[in-house]
Coordinates of C-alpha atoms in Angstrom, one line a residue:
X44 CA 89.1 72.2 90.4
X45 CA 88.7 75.4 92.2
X46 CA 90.1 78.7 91.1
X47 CA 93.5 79.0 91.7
X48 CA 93.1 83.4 92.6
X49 CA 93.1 84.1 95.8
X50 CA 89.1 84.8 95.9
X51 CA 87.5 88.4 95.7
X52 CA 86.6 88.9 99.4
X53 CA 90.4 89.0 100.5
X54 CA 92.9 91.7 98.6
X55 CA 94.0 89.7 95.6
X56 CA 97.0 89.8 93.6
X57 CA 96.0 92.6 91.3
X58 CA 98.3 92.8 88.8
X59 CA 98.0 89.3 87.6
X60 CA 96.7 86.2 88.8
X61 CA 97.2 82.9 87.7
X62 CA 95.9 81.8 84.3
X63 CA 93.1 79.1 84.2
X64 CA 95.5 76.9 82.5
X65 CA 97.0 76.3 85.6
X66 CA 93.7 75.2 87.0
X67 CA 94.0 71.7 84.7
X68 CA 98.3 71.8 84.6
X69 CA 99.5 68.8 86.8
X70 CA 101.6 69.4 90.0
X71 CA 105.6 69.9 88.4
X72 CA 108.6 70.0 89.9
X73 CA 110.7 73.1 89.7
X74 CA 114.0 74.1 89.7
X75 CA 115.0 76.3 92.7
X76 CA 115.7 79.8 92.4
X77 CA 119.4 81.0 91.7
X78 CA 120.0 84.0 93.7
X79 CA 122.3 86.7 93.0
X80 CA 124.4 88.1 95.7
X81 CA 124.7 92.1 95.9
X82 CA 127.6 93.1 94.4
X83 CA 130.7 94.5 96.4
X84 CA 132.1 97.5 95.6
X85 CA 135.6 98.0 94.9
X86 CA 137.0 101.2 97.1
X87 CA 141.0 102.1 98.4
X88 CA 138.4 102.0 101.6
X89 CA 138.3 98.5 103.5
X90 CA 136.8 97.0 106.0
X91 CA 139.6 95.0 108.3
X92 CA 139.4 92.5 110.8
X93 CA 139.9 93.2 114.9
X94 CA 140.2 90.6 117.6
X95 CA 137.5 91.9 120.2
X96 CA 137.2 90.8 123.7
X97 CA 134.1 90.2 125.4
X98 CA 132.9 92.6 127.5
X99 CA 130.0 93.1 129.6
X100 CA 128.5 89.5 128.4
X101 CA 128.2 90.9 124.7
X102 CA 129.4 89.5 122.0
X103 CA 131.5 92.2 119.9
X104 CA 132.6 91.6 116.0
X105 CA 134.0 92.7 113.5
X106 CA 133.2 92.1 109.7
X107 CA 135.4 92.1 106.7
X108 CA 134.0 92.7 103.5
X109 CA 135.0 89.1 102.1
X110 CA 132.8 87.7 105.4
X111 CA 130.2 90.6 104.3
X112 CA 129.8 88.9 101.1
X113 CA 130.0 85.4 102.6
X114 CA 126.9 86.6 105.3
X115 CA 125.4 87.8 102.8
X116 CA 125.2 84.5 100.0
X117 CA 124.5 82.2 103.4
X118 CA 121.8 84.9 104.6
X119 CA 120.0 84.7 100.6
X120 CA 120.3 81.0 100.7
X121 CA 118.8 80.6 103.9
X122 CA 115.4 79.6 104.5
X123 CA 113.2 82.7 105.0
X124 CA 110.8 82.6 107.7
X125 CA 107.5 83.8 107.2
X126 CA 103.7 82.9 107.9
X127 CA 103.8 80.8 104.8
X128 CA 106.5 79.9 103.0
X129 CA 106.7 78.6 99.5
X130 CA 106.0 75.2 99.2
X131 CA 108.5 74.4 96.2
X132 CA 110.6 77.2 94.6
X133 CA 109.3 78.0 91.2
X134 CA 111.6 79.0 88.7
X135 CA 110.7 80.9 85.3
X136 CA 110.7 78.6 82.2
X137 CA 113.1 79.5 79.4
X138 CA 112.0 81.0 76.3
X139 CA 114.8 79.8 74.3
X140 CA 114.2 77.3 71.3
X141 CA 117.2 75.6 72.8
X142 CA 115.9 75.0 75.9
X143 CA 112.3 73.7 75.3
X144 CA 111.9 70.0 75.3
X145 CA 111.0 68.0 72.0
X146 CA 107.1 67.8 72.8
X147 CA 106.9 71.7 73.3
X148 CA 108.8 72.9 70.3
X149 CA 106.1 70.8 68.3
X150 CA 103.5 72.8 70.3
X151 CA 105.0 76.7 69.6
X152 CA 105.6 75.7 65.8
X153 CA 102.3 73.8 65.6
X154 CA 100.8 76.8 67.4
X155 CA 102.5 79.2 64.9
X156 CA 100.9 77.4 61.6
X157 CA 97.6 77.5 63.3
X158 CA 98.0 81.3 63.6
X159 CA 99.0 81.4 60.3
X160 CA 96.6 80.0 58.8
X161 CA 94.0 81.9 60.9
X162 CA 95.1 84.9 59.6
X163 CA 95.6 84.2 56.0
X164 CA 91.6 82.8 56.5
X165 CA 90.8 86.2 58.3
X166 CA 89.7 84.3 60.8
X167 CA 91.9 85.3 63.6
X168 CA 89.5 88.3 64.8
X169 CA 86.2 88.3 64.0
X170 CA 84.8 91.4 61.7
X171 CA 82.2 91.9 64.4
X172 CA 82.9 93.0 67.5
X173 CA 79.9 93.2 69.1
X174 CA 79.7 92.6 72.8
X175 CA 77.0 90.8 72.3
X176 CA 78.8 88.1 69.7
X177 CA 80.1 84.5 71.7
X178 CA 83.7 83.8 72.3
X179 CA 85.1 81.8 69.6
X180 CA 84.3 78.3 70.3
X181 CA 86.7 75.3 70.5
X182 CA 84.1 73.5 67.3
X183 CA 85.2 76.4 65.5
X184 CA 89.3 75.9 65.8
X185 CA 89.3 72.5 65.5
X186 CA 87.7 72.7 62.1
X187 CA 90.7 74.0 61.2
X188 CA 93.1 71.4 62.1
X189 CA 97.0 71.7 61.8
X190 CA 97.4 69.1 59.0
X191 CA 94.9 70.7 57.1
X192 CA 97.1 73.9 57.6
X193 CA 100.7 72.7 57.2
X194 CA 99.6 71.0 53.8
X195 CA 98.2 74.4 52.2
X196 CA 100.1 76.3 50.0
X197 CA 101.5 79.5 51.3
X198 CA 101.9 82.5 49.3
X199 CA 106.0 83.1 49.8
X200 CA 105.1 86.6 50.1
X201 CA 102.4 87.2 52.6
X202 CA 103.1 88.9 55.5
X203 CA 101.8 88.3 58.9
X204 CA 102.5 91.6 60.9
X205 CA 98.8 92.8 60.3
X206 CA 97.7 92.2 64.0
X207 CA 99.8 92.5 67.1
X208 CA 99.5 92.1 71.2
X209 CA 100.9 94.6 74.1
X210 CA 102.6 96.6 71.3
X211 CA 104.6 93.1 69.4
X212 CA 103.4 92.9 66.2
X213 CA 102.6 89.0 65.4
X214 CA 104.8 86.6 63.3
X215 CA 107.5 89.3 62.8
X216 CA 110.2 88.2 64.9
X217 CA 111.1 85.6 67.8
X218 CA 109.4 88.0 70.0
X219 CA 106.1 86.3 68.8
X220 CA 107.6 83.3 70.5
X221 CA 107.5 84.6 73.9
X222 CA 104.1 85.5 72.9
X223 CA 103.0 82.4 72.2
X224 CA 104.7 80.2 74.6
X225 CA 102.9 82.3 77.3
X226 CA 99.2 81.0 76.0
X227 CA 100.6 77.5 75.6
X228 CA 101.8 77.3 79.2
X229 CA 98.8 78.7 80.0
X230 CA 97.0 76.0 78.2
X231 CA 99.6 73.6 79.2
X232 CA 100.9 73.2 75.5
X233 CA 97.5 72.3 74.2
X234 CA 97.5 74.2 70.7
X235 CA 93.8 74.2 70.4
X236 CA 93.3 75.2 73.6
X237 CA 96.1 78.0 73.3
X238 CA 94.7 79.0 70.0
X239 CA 91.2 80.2 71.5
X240 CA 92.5 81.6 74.5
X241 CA 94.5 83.8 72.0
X242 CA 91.8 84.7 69.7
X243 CA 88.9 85.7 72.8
X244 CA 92.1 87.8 74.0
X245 CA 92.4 89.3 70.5
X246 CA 88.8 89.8 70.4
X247 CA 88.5 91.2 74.2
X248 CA 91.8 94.0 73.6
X249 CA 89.4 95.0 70.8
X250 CA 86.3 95.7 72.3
X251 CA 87.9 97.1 75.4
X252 CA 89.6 99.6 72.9
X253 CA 93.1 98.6 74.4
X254 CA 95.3 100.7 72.0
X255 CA 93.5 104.2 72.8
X256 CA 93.1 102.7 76.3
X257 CA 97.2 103.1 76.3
X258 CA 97.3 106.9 75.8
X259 CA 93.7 108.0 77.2
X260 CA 94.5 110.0 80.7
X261 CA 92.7 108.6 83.9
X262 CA 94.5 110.9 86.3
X263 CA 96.6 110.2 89.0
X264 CA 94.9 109.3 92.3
X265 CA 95.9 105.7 92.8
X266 CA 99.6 106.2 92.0
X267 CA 100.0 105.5 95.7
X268 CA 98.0 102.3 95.1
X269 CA 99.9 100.8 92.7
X270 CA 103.2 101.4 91.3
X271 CA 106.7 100.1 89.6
X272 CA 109.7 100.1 91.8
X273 CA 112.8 98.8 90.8
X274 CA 114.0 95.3 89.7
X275 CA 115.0 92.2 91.9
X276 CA 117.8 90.1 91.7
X277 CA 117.0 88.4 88.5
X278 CA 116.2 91.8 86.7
X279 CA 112.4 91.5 87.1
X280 CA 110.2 95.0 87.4
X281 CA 109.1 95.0 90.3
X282 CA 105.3 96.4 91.2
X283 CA 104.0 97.3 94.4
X284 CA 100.4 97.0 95.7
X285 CA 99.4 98.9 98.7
X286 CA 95.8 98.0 99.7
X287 CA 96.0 100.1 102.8
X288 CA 95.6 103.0 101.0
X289 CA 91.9 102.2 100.7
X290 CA 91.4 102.7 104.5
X291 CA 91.2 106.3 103.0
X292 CA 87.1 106.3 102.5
X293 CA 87.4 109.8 100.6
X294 CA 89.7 107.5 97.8
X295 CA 87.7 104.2 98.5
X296 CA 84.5 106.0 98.1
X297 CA 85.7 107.9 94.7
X298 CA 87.1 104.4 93.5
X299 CA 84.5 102.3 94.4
X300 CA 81.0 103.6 95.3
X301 CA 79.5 103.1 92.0
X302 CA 79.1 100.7 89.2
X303 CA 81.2 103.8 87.1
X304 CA 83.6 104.8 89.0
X305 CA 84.6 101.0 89.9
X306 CA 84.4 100.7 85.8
X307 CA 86.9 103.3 85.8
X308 CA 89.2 101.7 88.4
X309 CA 89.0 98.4 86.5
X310 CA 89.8 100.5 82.6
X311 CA 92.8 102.3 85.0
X312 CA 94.3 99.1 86.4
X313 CA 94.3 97.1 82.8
X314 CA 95.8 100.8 81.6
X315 CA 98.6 100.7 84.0
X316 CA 99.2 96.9 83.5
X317 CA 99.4 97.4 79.7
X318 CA 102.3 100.1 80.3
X319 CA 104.1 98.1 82.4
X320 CA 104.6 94.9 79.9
X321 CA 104.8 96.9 77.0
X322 CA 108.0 98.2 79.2
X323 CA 109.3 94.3 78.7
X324 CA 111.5 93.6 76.0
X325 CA 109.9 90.4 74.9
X326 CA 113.3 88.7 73.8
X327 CA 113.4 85.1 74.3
X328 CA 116.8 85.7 76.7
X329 CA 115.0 88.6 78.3
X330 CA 112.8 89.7 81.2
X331 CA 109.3 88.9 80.2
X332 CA 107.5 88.5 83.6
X333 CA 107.2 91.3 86.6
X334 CA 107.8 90.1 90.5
X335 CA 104.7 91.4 92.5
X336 CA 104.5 92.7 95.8
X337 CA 101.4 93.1 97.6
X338 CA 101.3 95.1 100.8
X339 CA 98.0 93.8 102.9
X340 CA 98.9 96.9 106.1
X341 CA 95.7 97.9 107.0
X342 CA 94.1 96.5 103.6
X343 CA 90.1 96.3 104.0
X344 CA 88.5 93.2 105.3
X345 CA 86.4 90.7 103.3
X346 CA 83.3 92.8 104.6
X347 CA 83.7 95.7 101.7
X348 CA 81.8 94.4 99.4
X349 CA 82.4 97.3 96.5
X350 CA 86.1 96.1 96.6
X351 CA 84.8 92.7 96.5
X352 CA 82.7 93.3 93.3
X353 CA 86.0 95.4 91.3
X354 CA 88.6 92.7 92.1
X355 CA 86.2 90.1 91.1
X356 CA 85.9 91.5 87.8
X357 CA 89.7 92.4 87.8
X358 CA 90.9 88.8 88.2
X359 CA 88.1 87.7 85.8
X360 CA 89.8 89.8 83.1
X361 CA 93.6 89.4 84.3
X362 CA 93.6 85.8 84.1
X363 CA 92.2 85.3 81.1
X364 CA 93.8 88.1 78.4
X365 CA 97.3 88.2 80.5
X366 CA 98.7 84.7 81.1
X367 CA 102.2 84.0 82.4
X368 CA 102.9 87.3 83.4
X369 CA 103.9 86.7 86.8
X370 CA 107.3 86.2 88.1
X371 CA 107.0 85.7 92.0
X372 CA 103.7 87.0 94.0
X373 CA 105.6 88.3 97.7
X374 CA 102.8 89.9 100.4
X375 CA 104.1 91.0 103.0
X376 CA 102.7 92.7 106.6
X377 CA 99.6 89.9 106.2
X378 CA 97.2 90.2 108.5
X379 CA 96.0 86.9 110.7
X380 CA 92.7 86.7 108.6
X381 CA 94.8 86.4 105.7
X382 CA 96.9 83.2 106.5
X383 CA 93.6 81.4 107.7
X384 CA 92.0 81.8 104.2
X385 CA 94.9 80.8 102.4
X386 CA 95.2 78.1 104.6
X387 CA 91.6 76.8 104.1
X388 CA 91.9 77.1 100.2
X389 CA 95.8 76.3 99.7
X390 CA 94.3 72.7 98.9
X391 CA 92.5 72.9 96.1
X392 CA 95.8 75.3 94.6
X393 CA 98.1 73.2 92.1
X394 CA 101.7 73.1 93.2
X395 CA 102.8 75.8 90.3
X396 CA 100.9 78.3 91.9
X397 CA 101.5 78.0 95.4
X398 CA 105.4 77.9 94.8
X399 CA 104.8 81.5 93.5
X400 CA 103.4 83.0 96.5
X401 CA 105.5 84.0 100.0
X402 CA 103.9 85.2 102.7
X403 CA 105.6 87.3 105.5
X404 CA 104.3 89.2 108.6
X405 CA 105.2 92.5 109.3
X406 CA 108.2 91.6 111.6
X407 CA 109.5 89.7 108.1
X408 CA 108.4 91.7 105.8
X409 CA 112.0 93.5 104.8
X410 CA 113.7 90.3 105.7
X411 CA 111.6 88.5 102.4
X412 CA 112.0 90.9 100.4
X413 CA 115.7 91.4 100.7
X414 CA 115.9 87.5 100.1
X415 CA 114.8 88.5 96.3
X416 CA 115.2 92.5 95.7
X417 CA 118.6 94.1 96.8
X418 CA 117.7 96.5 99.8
X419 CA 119.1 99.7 97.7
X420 CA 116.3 98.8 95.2
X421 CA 113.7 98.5 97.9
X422 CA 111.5 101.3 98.6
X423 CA 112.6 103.3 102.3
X424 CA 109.4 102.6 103.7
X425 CA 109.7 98.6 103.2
X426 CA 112.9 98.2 104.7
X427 CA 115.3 99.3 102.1
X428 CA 117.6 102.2 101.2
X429 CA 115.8 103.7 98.2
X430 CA 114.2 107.0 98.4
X431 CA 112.5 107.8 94.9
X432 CA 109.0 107.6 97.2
X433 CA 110.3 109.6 100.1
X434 CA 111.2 113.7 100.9
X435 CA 114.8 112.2 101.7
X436 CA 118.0 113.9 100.8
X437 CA 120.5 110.7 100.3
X438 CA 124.3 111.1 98.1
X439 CA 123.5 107.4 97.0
X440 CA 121.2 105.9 94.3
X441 CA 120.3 102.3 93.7
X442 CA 123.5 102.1 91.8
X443 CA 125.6 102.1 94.6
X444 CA 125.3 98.4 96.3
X445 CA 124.5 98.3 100.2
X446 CA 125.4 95.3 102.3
X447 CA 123.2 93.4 104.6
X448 CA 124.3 92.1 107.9
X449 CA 122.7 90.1 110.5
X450 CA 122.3 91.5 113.9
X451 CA 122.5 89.1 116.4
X452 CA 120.7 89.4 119.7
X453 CA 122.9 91.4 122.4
X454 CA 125.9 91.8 120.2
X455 CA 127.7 95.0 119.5
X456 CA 128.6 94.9 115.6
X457 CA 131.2 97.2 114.0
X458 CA 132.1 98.1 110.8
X459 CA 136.0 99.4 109.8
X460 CA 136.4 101.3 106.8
X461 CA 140.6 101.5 106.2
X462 CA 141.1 104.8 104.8
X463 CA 144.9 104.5 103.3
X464 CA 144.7 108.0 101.5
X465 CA 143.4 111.4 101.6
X466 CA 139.6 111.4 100.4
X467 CA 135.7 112.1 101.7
X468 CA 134.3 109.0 102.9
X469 CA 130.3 109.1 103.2
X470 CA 128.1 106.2 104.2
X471 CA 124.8 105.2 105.5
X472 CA 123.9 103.1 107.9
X473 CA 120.2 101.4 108.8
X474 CA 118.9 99.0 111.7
X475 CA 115.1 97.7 110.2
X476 CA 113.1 98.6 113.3
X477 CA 116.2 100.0 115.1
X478 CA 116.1 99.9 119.0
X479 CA 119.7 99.6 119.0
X480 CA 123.1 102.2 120.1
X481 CA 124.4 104.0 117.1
X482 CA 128.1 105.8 117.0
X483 CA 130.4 106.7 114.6
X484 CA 134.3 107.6 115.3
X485 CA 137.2 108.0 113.3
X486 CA 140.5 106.2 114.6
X487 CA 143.9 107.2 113.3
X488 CA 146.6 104.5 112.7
X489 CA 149.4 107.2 114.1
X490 CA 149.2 106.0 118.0
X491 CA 150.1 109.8 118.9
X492 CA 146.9 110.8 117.1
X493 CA 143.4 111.1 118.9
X494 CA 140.3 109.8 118.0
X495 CA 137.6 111.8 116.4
X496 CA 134.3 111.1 117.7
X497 CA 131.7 112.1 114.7
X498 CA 128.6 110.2 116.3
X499 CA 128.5 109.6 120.1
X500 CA 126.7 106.7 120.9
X501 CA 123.3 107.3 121.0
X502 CA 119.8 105.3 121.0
X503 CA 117.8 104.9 118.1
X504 CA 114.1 103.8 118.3
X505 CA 111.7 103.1 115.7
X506 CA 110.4 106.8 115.2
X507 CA 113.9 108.3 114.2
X508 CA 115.2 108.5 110.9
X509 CA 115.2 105.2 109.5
X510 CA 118.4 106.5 107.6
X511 CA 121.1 107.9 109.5
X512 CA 124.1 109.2 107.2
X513 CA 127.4 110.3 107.9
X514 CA 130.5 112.2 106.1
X515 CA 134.4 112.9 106.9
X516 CA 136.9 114.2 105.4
X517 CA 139.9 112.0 105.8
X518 CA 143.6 114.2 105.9
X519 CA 145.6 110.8 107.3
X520 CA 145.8 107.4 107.2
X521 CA 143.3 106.1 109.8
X522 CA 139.8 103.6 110.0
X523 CA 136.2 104.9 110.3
X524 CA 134.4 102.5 113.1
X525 CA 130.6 102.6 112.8
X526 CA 129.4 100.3 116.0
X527 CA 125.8 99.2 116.0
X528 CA 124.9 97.7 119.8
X529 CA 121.6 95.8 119.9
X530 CA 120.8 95.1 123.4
X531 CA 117.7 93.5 122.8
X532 CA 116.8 89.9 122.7
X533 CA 115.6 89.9 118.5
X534 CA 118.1 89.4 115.8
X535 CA 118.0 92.9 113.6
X536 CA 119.1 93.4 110.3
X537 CA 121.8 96.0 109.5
X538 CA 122.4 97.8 106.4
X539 CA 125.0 99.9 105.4
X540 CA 127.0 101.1 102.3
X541 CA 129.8 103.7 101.8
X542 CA 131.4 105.8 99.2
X543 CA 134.9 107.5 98.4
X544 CA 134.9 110.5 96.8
X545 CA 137.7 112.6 96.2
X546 CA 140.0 114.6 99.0
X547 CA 139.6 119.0 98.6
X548 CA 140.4 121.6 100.6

């Protein structure tokens, strides 16, 4: 069967691609993902419901925050439309002894003996480490069969902590586990099989000098490239690739040009890798896999061949020392070429892996990732309200829970927050792509009271702000009305969230 990777002469998933295992696993079917809804939160400030006339042919609403919440779950559930969508919806296997069948707790305690006795034979990494030595050799496991090794005496008092794996020291705890059942689904719970893939792993971290690796400094040039961001819904890390940062020939050509420098890009990538699981907590009820996001804007073509030659070697390496590492694998703003090469080797892909990738263009691309990260926790520049990676000023973090509304085409949409007391009400408010009338007002419920315009209606294209936020400081009982008019003919999405903090004079 073919790889499984997306091949070298397209932008891969670089963090981690599938493991070979996969290449042999039969097609399964999954459980589809349960997806959390953002949480509401709980203000004296509400959002009511008006009857609205039509007028001028538009539609005019107005949401409550119980239909917010009820948008939102039906929007989540929805099916998300991108280029490609995921065949079947892949969900992470358990790492709980409860929840493994019969057949694959065998496996992880068979698995576990084997180890065992490797190690009490010093046999689980060889004294040499010579590049020039052959991986170990499936003759050279078998010899060592698990009967042999559950019917020799153990010394009560060894201990078994002497080697250990992305910081988890081995046989300690039920963290080894998690270890462990990540090389038997990548060997599809074949414990021979699982047991070499561990030991050239053991061997590789070793030569490759993985523990200095951890602290050695490779400077900072491709933080732009690659970074963590967040979590999604399921409380996954999230990384972001941005291959269009290598349209910058001044980077491309100091990351690539040369045999060395593409050497150090490869010892950088499996550095920033390392720290990022070592961040997991490795507990069997934990998070032990990290939801990828590739970015393909502007990413080079299948003609650079340098790129072609470090990602081949990447993915060579990734797949084979970091198995089941992989949560979801999202790109987003894919270019044409893209879809037609996944198209042409999507066949020769098992069903596992294609249920982990989602493709979306760049009209979708905050639209998919909303559908599995909550938009405070995604980056301002995908879509989302969070400004870690940006110059902006904002009063809220990724603490405070934004709400996401669907704009339909030619409809005004407004939003009423009741304010029953005195108090400072600040919110923001965001259209992906805008093109739509923005205005903000603040209506008192006394009818001998005027209104308060704070934000005339005005028009918001794609080059403003893609933030626009808003403060007032409320001295009666009234409603803040935020109206968002698209006029055009493509359904929007709207995000806003708000904030009560306490009345001064």
């Amino acid at each position: 069967m073919a790889e499984e990777t997306l091949p070298s002469t397209t932008p891969p998933p670089p963090e981690v691609s599938e493991s070979p295992a996969e290449k042999s696993a039969e097609t399964e079917s999954s459980v589809p993902e349960k997806e959390s809804p953002v949480p509401e939160k709980e203000s004296p400030a509400k959002v009511e419901t008006e009857s609205i006339t039509q007028e001028h042919q538009q539609t005019e609403t107005t949401i409550t925050e119980s239909e917010n919440l009820k948008l939102k779950e039906k929007d989540t559930s929805s099916k998300n439309r991108t280029f490609i969508q995921s065949a079947v919806s892949f969900k992470v296997e358990s790492n709980l002894l409860s929840d493994l069948s019969e057949s694959e707790r065998k496996s992880l305690e068979d698995f576990k003996t084997l180890l065992k006795q490797s190690i009490s034979n010093n046999t689980l990494l060889p004294k040499s480490s010579s590049s020039d030595e052959p991986s170990t050799s499936k003759s050279e496991i078998v010899t060592t069969t698990i009967e042999s090794a559950l019917n020799k005496e153990e010394n009560p008092g060894e201990e078994f902590s002497g080697f250990s794996i992305w910081g988890i020291p081995l046989l300690k705890d039920e963290r080894t586990d998690v270890i462990l059942l990540k090389f038997l689904r990548a060997r599809d719970f074949k414990v021979n099989d699982a047991m070499i893939m561990l030991k050239n792993t053991l061997k590789w971290r070793d030569e490759f000098g993985i523990d200095k690796l951890v602290d050695e400094d490779l400077g900072d040039d491709l933080e732009k490239v690659v970074f963590m961001h967040g979590h999604d819904r399921d409380g996954h890390p999230v990384c972001y690739n941005v291959y269009g940062e290598f349209q910058n020939k001044e980077l491309y050509g100091k990351t690539f040009s040369t045999e060395e420098k593409r050497e150090k890009f490869l010892r950088w990538r499996i550095q920033f890798l390392e720290k990022s699981i070592r961040k997991l907590d490795f507990d069997p009820a934990g998070v032990n896999t990290i939801f990828q996001v590739n970015d393909l804007k502007n990413a080079p073509g299948p003609g650079k061949r340098e790129l072609r030659l470090a990602t081949r070697k990447a993915l060579h390496l990734l797949q084979d020392n970091y198995p089941e590492f992989v949560a979801k694998q999202v790109f987003v703003n894919v270019p044409w070429w893209y879809v037609a090469f996944y198209t042409m080797m999507s066949p020769f892909m098992t069903q596992r892996t294609k249920s982990k990738f989602v493709f979306a263009g760049t009209s979708k691309t905050a639209e998919t990732l909303f559908k599995y990260v909550s938009p405070e926790q995604v980056p301002i520049h995908y879509g989302g309200l969070s400004t870690d990676y940006c110059d902006c000023d904002s009063e809220f973090t990724v603490d405070d829970p934004a709400t996401v509304l669907n704009l339909k085409t030619a409809t005004k949409q407004f939003v009423e927050i009741i304010c029953s007391e005195k108090c400072i009400i600040v919110w923001e408010v965001r259209v992906v792509g805008w093109d739509v009338t923005y205005s903000a007002e603040f209506v008192p419920s006394a009818n001998d009271k005027y209104t308060v315009v704070m934000q005339k209606a005005t028009k918001m294209t794609s080059n403003d702000d893609p933030v626009i936020s808003g403060s007032f400081k409320v001295s009666e009982v009234g409603k803040i009305v935020l109206t968002v008019d698209n006029p055009t003919f493509k359904r929007k999405k709207l995000l806003y969230r708000y904030k009560v903090l306490p009345f001064f004079d």
